[in-house]
Structure formats: C-alpha cells, structure tokens
Short mmCIF file of C-alpha atoms and ligand atoms in Angstrom, two decimals:
data_model
loop_
_atom_site.label_atom_id
_atom_site.label_comp_id
_atom_site.label_asym_id
_atom_site.label_seq_id
_atom_site.Cartn_x
_atom_site.Cartn_y
_atom_site.Cartn_z
CA UNK A 1 -110.10 132.18 -27.47
CA UNK A 2 -107.95 133.38 -30.38
CA UNK A 3 -109.75 134.55 -33.49
CA UNK A 4 -107.32 135.55 -35.88
CA UNK A 5 -108.09 138.81 -37.84
CA UNK A 6 -106.31 137.74 -40.82
CA UNK A 7 -104.33 134.77 -42.24
CA UNK A 8 -101.13 136.49 -41.46
CA UNK A 9 -101.62 136.25 -37.70
CA UNK A 10 -101.63 132.20 -38.34
CA UNK A 11 -98.74 132.47 -40.68
CA UNK A 12 -96.53 134.09 -38.09
CA UNK A 13 -96.82 130.92 -35.93
CA UNK A 14 -96.03 128.33 -38.68
CA UNK A 15 -92.63 126.93 -39.63
CA UNK A 16 -92.45 128.70 -42.81
CA UNK A 17 -90.36 125.94 -44.28
CA UNK A 18 -92.94 125.43 -47.25
CA UNK A 19 -92.45 121.66 -46.78
CA UNK A 20 -96.08 121.07 -48.25
CA UNK A 21 -96.84 117.98 -45.86
CA UNK A 22 -100.00 119.79 -45.17
CA UNK A 23 -100.96 119.58 -48.73
CA UNK A 24 -100.83 123.30 -49.59
CA UNK A 25 -98.09 124.83 -51.80
CA UNK A 26 -96.76 126.91 -48.87
CA UNK A 27 -97.23 127.83 -45.22
CA UNK A 28 -98.91 131.17 -46.30
CA UNK A 29 -101.45 129.03 -48.42
CA UNK A 30 -102.08 126.68 -45.33
CA UNK A 31 -102.57 130.04 -43.03
CA UNK A 32 -105.03 131.15 -45.50
CA UNK A 33 -106.95 127.78 -45.62
CA UNK A 34 -107.00 127.69 -41.73
CA UNK A 35 -108.46 131.25 -41.61
CA UNK A 36 -111.36 130.48 -43.96
CA UNK A 37 -112.17 127.34 -42.16
CA UNK A 38 -111.06 125.25 -45.17
CA UNK A 39 -108.54 123.24 -43.13
CA UNK A 40 -107.84 122.45 -39.42
CA UNK A 41 -104.45 123.74 -38.01
CA UNK A 42 -104.05 120.18 -37.20
CA UNK A 43 -103.15 119.41 -40.82
CA UNK A 44 -99.63 121.06 -40.35
CA UNK A 45 -97.70 118.11 -38.57
CA UNK A 46 -94.92 120.53 -37.89
CA UNK A 47 -97.09 123.23 -35.77
CA UNK A 48 -96.46 122.94 -32.04
CA UNK A 49 -99.11 122.41 -29.50
CA UNK A 50 -99.35 126.14 -28.50
CA UNK A 51 -99.99 127.04 -32.06
CA UNK A 52 -102.54 124.07 -32.54
CA UNK A 53 -104.24 125.24 -29.18
CA UNK A 54 -104.41 128.93 -30.50
CA UNK A 55 -105.97 128.09 -33.90
CA UNK A 56 -107.80 124.87 -33.52
CA UNK A 57 -111.29 125.28 -34.79
CA UNK A 58 -110.41 127.99 -37.50
CA UNK A 59 -111.64 131.48 -37.68
CA UNK A 60 -115.02 130.52 -37.92
CA UNK A 61 -116.00 127.81 -35.40
CA UNK A 62 -115.48 128.12 -31.84
CA UNK A 63 -113.57 124.83 -31.63
CA UNK A 64 -111.91 123.96 -28.17
CA UNK A 65 -111.05 127.46 -27.51
CA UNK A 66 -114.60 128.56 -27.56
CA UNK A 67 -115.16 126.01 -24.80
CA UNK A 68 -112.31 127.62 -22.96
CA UNK A 69 -113.59 131.07 -23.14
CA UNK A 70 -116.82 130.09 -22.32
CA UNK A 71 -115.63 128.43 -19.32
CA UNK A 72 -113.76 131.51 -18.16
CA UNK A 73 -116.76 133.69 -18.57
CA UNK A 74 -118.88 131.19 -16.31
CA UNK A 75 -116.17 131.67 -13.58
CA UNK A 76 -116.61 135.40 -13.70
CA UNK A 77 -120.42 134.94 -12.93
CA UNK A 78 -118.99 134.14 -9.21
CA UNK A 79 -118.19 137.72 -8.93
CA UNK A 80 -121.08 139.45 -11.09
CA UNK A 81 -123.24 141.74 -9.36
CA UNK A 82 -126.68 140.42 -10.69
CA UNK A 83 -128.73 143.25 -9.06
CA UNK A 84 -126.72 145.70 -11.11
CA UNK A 85 -126.67 143.46 -14.27
CA UNK A 86 -130.47 142.97 -14.11
CA UNK A 87 -131.09 146.59 -13.98
CA UNK A 88 -128.57 147.53 -16.84
CA UNK A 89 -129.79 144.91 -19.30
CA UNK A 90 -133.25 144.48 -18.20
CA UNK A 91 -133.16 140.89 -16.88
CA UNK A 92 -135.12 139.41 -14.08
CA UNK A 93 -133.71 138.24 -11.00
CA UNK A 94 -135.33 135.51 -9.29
CA UNK A 95 -133.20 134.00 -6.06
CA UNK A 96 -129.69 133.54 -7.64
CA UNK A 97 -130.91 133.05 -11.24
CA UNK A 98 -130.59 136.09 -13.76
CA UNK A 99 -132.88 135.36 -16.64
CA UNK A 100 -133.11 136.94 -19.97
CA UNK A 101 -135.24 136.38 -23.00
CA UNK A 102 -133.12 134.75 -25.87
CA UNK A 103 -135.11 134.14 -28.98
CA UNK A 104 -138.33 134.41 -27.08
CA UNK A 105 -136.98 131.92 -24.59
CA UNK A 106 -135.90 131.95 -21.13
CA UNK A 107 -132.18 131.71 -20.48
CA UNK A 108 -131.05 132.04 -16.75
CA UNK A 109 -127.35 131.79 -15.20
CA UNK A 110 -126.47 131.59 -11.60
CA UNK A 111 -123.33 132.41 -9.81
CA UNK A 112 -121.64 129.16 -10.45
CA UNK A 113 -122.00 129.98 -14.25
CA UNK A 114 -124.71 127.02 -14.77
CA UNK A 115 -127.33 127.82 -17.24
CA UNK A 116 -130.98 127.43 -16.50
CA UNK A 117 -132.86 126.95 -19.82
CA UNK A 118 -134.28 124.49 -22.22
CA UNK A 119 -131.98 125.81 -25.16
CA UNK A 120 -128.77 123.98 -25.69
CA UNK A 121 -125.98 126.12 -24.55
CA UNK A 122 -122.76 126.12 -26.63
CA UNK A 123 -120.19 128.67 -26.99
CA UNK A 124 -122.27 130.49 -29.91
CA UNK A 125 -124.87 131.17 -27.25
CA UNK A 126 -123.16 131.11 -24.01
CA UNK A 127 -120.19 133.37 -24.86
CA UNK A 128 -122.45 136.27 -26.03
CA UNK A 129 -124.91 135.88 -23.30
CA UNK A 130 -122.33 136.04 -20.58
CA UNK A 131 -120.39 138.97 -22.31
CA UNK A 132 -123.90 140.67 -22.56
CA UNK A 133 -124.59 140.05 -18.87
CA UNK A 134 -120.98 141.33 -18.08
CA UNK A 135 -120.69 144.38 -20.21
CA UNK A 136 -123.83 145.09 -21.97
CA UNK A 137 -124.89 148.51 -21.70
CA UNK A 138 -128.86 147.87 -22.22
CA UNK A 139 -129.00 150.51 -24.96
CA UNK A 140 -132.47 150.28 -26.53
CA UNK A 141 -132.48 149.69 -30.43
CA UNK A 142 -132.96 152.59 -32.52
CA UNK A 143 -134.43 150.92 -35.60
CA UNK A 144 -131.66 151.84 -37.61
CA UNK A 145 -130.32 148.49 -39.29
CA UNK A 146 -126.62 148.12 -40.31
CA UNK A 147 -124.99 145.29 -41.84
CA UNK A 148 -122.34 143.18 -39.69
CA UNK A 149 -119.63 144.64 -42.01
CA UNK A 150 -120.57 148.33 -40.83
CA UNK A 151 -120.30 147.39 -37.13
CA UNK A 152 -117.18 148.63 -35.47
CA UNK A 153 -114.77 145.55 -35.47
CA UNK A 154 -116.86 143.76 -38.07
CA UNK A 155 -115.46 144.75 -41.61
CA UNK A 156 -112.19 142.29 -41.02
CA UNK A 157 -114.91 139.16 -40.23
CA UNK A 158 -117.30 140.11 -42.91
CA UNK A 159 -116.40 137.77 -45.55
CA UNK A 160 -116.54 134.87 -43.03
CA UNK A 161 -119.66 136.03 -41.58
CA UNK A 162 -121.15 136.47 -45.11
CA UNK A 163 -120.26 132.82 -45.98
CA UNK A 164 -121.20 131.21 -42.58
CA UNK A 165 -124.39 133.16 -41.90
CA UNK A 166 -125.98 134.89 -44.98
CA UNK A 167 -124.94 132.33 -47.72
CA UNK A 168 -126.33 129.22 -45.47
CA UNK A 169 -129.32 131.10 -44.66
CA UNK A 170 -129.77 131.76 -48.36
CA UNK A 171 -129.45 127.82 -48.95
CA UNK A 172 -131.96 127.49 -46.16
CA UNK A 173 -134.56 129.86 -47.34
CA UNK A 174 -134.22 128.50 -51.02
CA UNK A 175 -134.58 124.78 -49.95
CA UNK A 176 -137.15 125.24 -47.25
CA UNK A 177 -140.16 127.38 -48.22
CA UNK A 178 -141.56 127.41 -44.76
CA UNK A 179 -138.29 128.59 -43.21
CA UNK A 180 -139.86 132.25 -42.33
CA UNK A 181 -143.03 130.87 -40.85
CA UNK A 182 -140.84 128.40 -38.76
CA UNK A 183 -138.95 131.29 -37.47
CA UNK A 184 -142.11 133.13 -36.43
CA UNK A 185 -143.26 130.31 -34.65
CA UNK A 186 -140.27 128.76 -33.05
CA UNK A 187 -138.24 132.00 -32.14
CA UNK A 188 -140.83 134.51 -31.71
CA UNK A 189 -139.87 136.38 -34.81
CA UNK A 190 -141.97 139.01 -36.32
CA UNK A 191 -142.59 139.57 -39.92
CA UNK A 192 -142.00 143.34 -40.74
CA UNK A 193 -142.94 145.45 -43.68
CA UNK A 194 -140.15 144.24 -46.39
CA UNK A 195 -136.73 146.44 -45.77
CA UNK A 196 -134.04 147.24 -48.11
CA UNK A 197 -135.99 146.35 -51.31
CA UNK A 198 -136.50 142.68 -49.94
CA UNK A 199 -139.52 140.32 -50.34
CA UNK A 200 -139.75 139.06 -46.97
CA UNK A 201 -138.26 140.57 -43.73
CA UNK A 202 -138.34 139.16 -40.12
CA UNK A 203 -136.98 140.44 -37.06
CA UNK A 204 -135.96 138.13 -34.16
CA UNK A 205 -134.28 139.16 -30.77
CA UNK A 206 -131.06 137.48 -29.52
CA UNK A 207 -131.38 139.57 -26.65
CA UNK A 208 -134.24 142.09 -25.86
CA UNK A 209 -132.06 144.96 -26.79
CA UNK A 210 -130.19 142.90 -29.75
CA UNK A 211 -132.72 142.31 -32.46
CA UNK A 212 -131.79 140.90 -35.75
CA UNK A 213 -133.28 141.38 -39.17
CA UNK A 214 -133.30 138.70 -41.98
CA UNK A 215 -134.36 139.75 -45.38
CA UNK A 216 -134.83 137.59 -48.19
CA UNK A 217 -135.11 138.68 -51.90
CA UNK A 218 -136.50 136.56 -54.50
CA UNK A 219 -134.89 135.65 -57.80
CA UNK A 220 -135.54 138.59 -59.99
CA UNK A 221 -134.55 138.72 -63.71
CA UNK A 222 -132.35 135.87 -63.30
CA UNK A 223 -130.23 137.75 -60.56
CA UNK A 224 -130.55 135.02 -58.17
CA UNK A 225 -132.08 135.12 -54.60
CA UNK A 226 -130.27 136.73 -51.85
CA UNK A 227 -130.40 137.01 -48.04
CA UNK A 228 -128.87 139.80 -46.01
CA UNK A 229 -129.01 140.13 -42.54
CA UNK A 230 -128.72 143.35 -40.26
CA UNK A 231 -128.25 144.40 -36.62
CA UNK A 232 -129.47 147.38 -34.95
CA UNK A 233 -126.98 150.14 -34.86
CA UNK A 234 -126.72 150.05 -30.94
CA UNK A 235 -125.96 146.30 -31.14
CA UNK A 236 -122.27 147.08 -30.43
CA UNK A 237 -123.14 148.87 -27.17
CA UNK A 238 -124.83 145.62 -25.91
CA UNK A 239 -122.21 143.15 -26.91
CA UNK A 240 -118.95 142.91 -28.70
CA UNK A 241 -118.27 142.35 -32.26
CA UNK A 242 -116.94 138.75 -32.05
CA UNK A 243 -120.24 137.83 -29.88
CA UNK A 244 -122.42 139.37 -32.61
CA UNK A 245 -120.41 137.08 -35.22
CA UNK A 246 -120.98 134.07 -32.92
CA UNK A 247 -125.06 135.08 -32.49
CA UNK A 248 -125.51 135.04 -36.33
CA UNK A 249 -123.35 132.18 -37.20
CA UNK A 250 -124.40 130.11 -34.36
CA UNK A 251 -128.14 130.76 -35.08
CA UNK A 252 -127.56 129.73 -38.66
CA UNK A 253 -125.94 126.63 -37.54
CA UNK A 254 -128.94 125.67 -35.23
CA UNK A 255 -131.26 126.40 -38.11
CA UNK A 256 -129.51 123.85 -40.20
CA UNK A 257 -129.37 121.19 -37.62
CA UNK A 258 -133.12 121.71 -37.28
CA UNK A 259 -133.65 121.58 -41.01
CA UNK A 260 -131.54 118.48 -41.16
CA UNK A 261 -133.67 116.91 -38.38
CA UNK A 262 -136.86 117.91 -39.94
CA UNK A 263 -136.37 117.81 -43.39
S1 LIG B 1 -96.96 121.48 -43.30
FE1 LIG B 1 -96.68 123.08 -42.11
S2 LIG B 1 -94.67 123.87 -42.40
FE2 LIG B 1 -95.12 122.51 -44.05
S3 LIG B 1 -95.98 123.80 -45.65
FE3 LIG B 1 -97.70 123.33 -44.52
S4 LIG B 1 -97.92 124.89 -42.88
FE4 LIG B 1 -95.86 124.94 -43.76
#
C-alpha cells in the first residue's frame, strides 16, 4: 500500500504537461486533489497503470492497495509464532486461533490469515489488527492522552485524519443525540469524567492496550460544537501511525454506515 505523505509524492509520478484533461488547472492541483481524496487518480487519463495502482484510493481511503496490503499481512500469519505473539499482546490462543478483544468483541486469526469473528473485517480493521499481532509490544496504556497530531508519524496525516475522523464524528454526534449511548452499548465504551474541558468523554478499546477517547464539546457562546479524539501516548508502541489512522477513520466510517442503516 502506498500512502503519500504529501501531494508532491503524487505529483512526481504525473506527466506534468498541465493538459487539464483531469479538470484541474495543473498537474500540481490535481495531485493536491488526489491527496485530499477529492479526486481519484483515475481522473488523469495520462497516468500510467503503475501510478494508478500506487495511488488509487487517495490518501484517505484504503482502496485496492489496502486489500493488497491486508493480503500480504495475512500471508505473514503462516510464519507468525502465535505463542510468542499471544504473550506479547495479551491475546488468547485456542488451538490454531489467536484471539483478541476488538471494541469488546472477539476477533481471531489463524495461520492461514483467516479471520474468526462476527465483525466485518476490511483493511481498516484487518491491517491494524495484523500489524498489532506481528509487531505490537503490548505496552499498557498510561492514561496520558495525545492527539493523533502528536503521535510520531501522525503530524503529516493529521489534517486528513481530522477531516475523516473528527469532523465526521462531530456531524454524527450533532445529528444523533444517542450516539454516545450507542457507543457504550455496542462497543463496550465507558463514559469517563469529561476530559480537556469537554462535556462528554467516552473511552473504547480498539485493542486491549490501544484505547481511544472521544471528547464532545457542546456549542457554547455560539462557537459551535466540537469533537476531539485522543490516543494513549503508548499507542505508537503497540501499532504504527498508519494503523492508528486506519483505526480512527475506519471506526468513523463504520459508525456512519450504522447511522445510515438505523437513522
Ligand atoms: S490530466 Fe493528468 S497530465 Fe493532464 S493536467 Fe491533469 S494530471 Fe496533469
């Protein structure tokens, strides 16, 4: 999977003729649009197949590359030492299946990379889960909350993370007053004393050592409501920054789909 760090990484692969066939004024403007997810790389008829494969899905969606990355990680399960991994990350091992709690629900994987769970496993969940199994250190949370922006490797992707996760969570929270009750009931979240001057704070666990806190602030003095999300400062020891991006954004997509389904 290729997640460009900035628009220039995409620009380098374009023709640079500024032909405007993509509808943008220049190749650089087009690169920016692909980076933010506003346009698909396929909108440039002059991009070769390798470039399309590299950036299809933009910077904020996993696209085909996410599936390819997930498949590569699934293959690695064949050589993963499940005994060692279970001890390291606090998973349980039953026969050939390593199982970990994800959002309060059991998710298992076997040596063929097959998932055993009632949850729908897409790259947003599968990639972080398998990265955690392979490389997570199992460092317990310290209760020191940090923004995704302050996680090593998170700063460059923060604007996109903010748009895809925090802004969409805010829309959901503003339009669905029962959102936080649903989080508690559906995903084993816990309401905690409000943090960072918020009005509601809930904590859920992507993995047992990777908590995620959502803080909602009511509209005060006409400044508008706000949602900020936080990871524990130890999160980067347990899963890489890209996987933390996937977890926050993928969880938001899942909530949006649930909201659409149930109104
Ligand atoms: S169509 Fe492709 S080559 Fe032409 S301006 Fe757009 S990005 Fe550049």
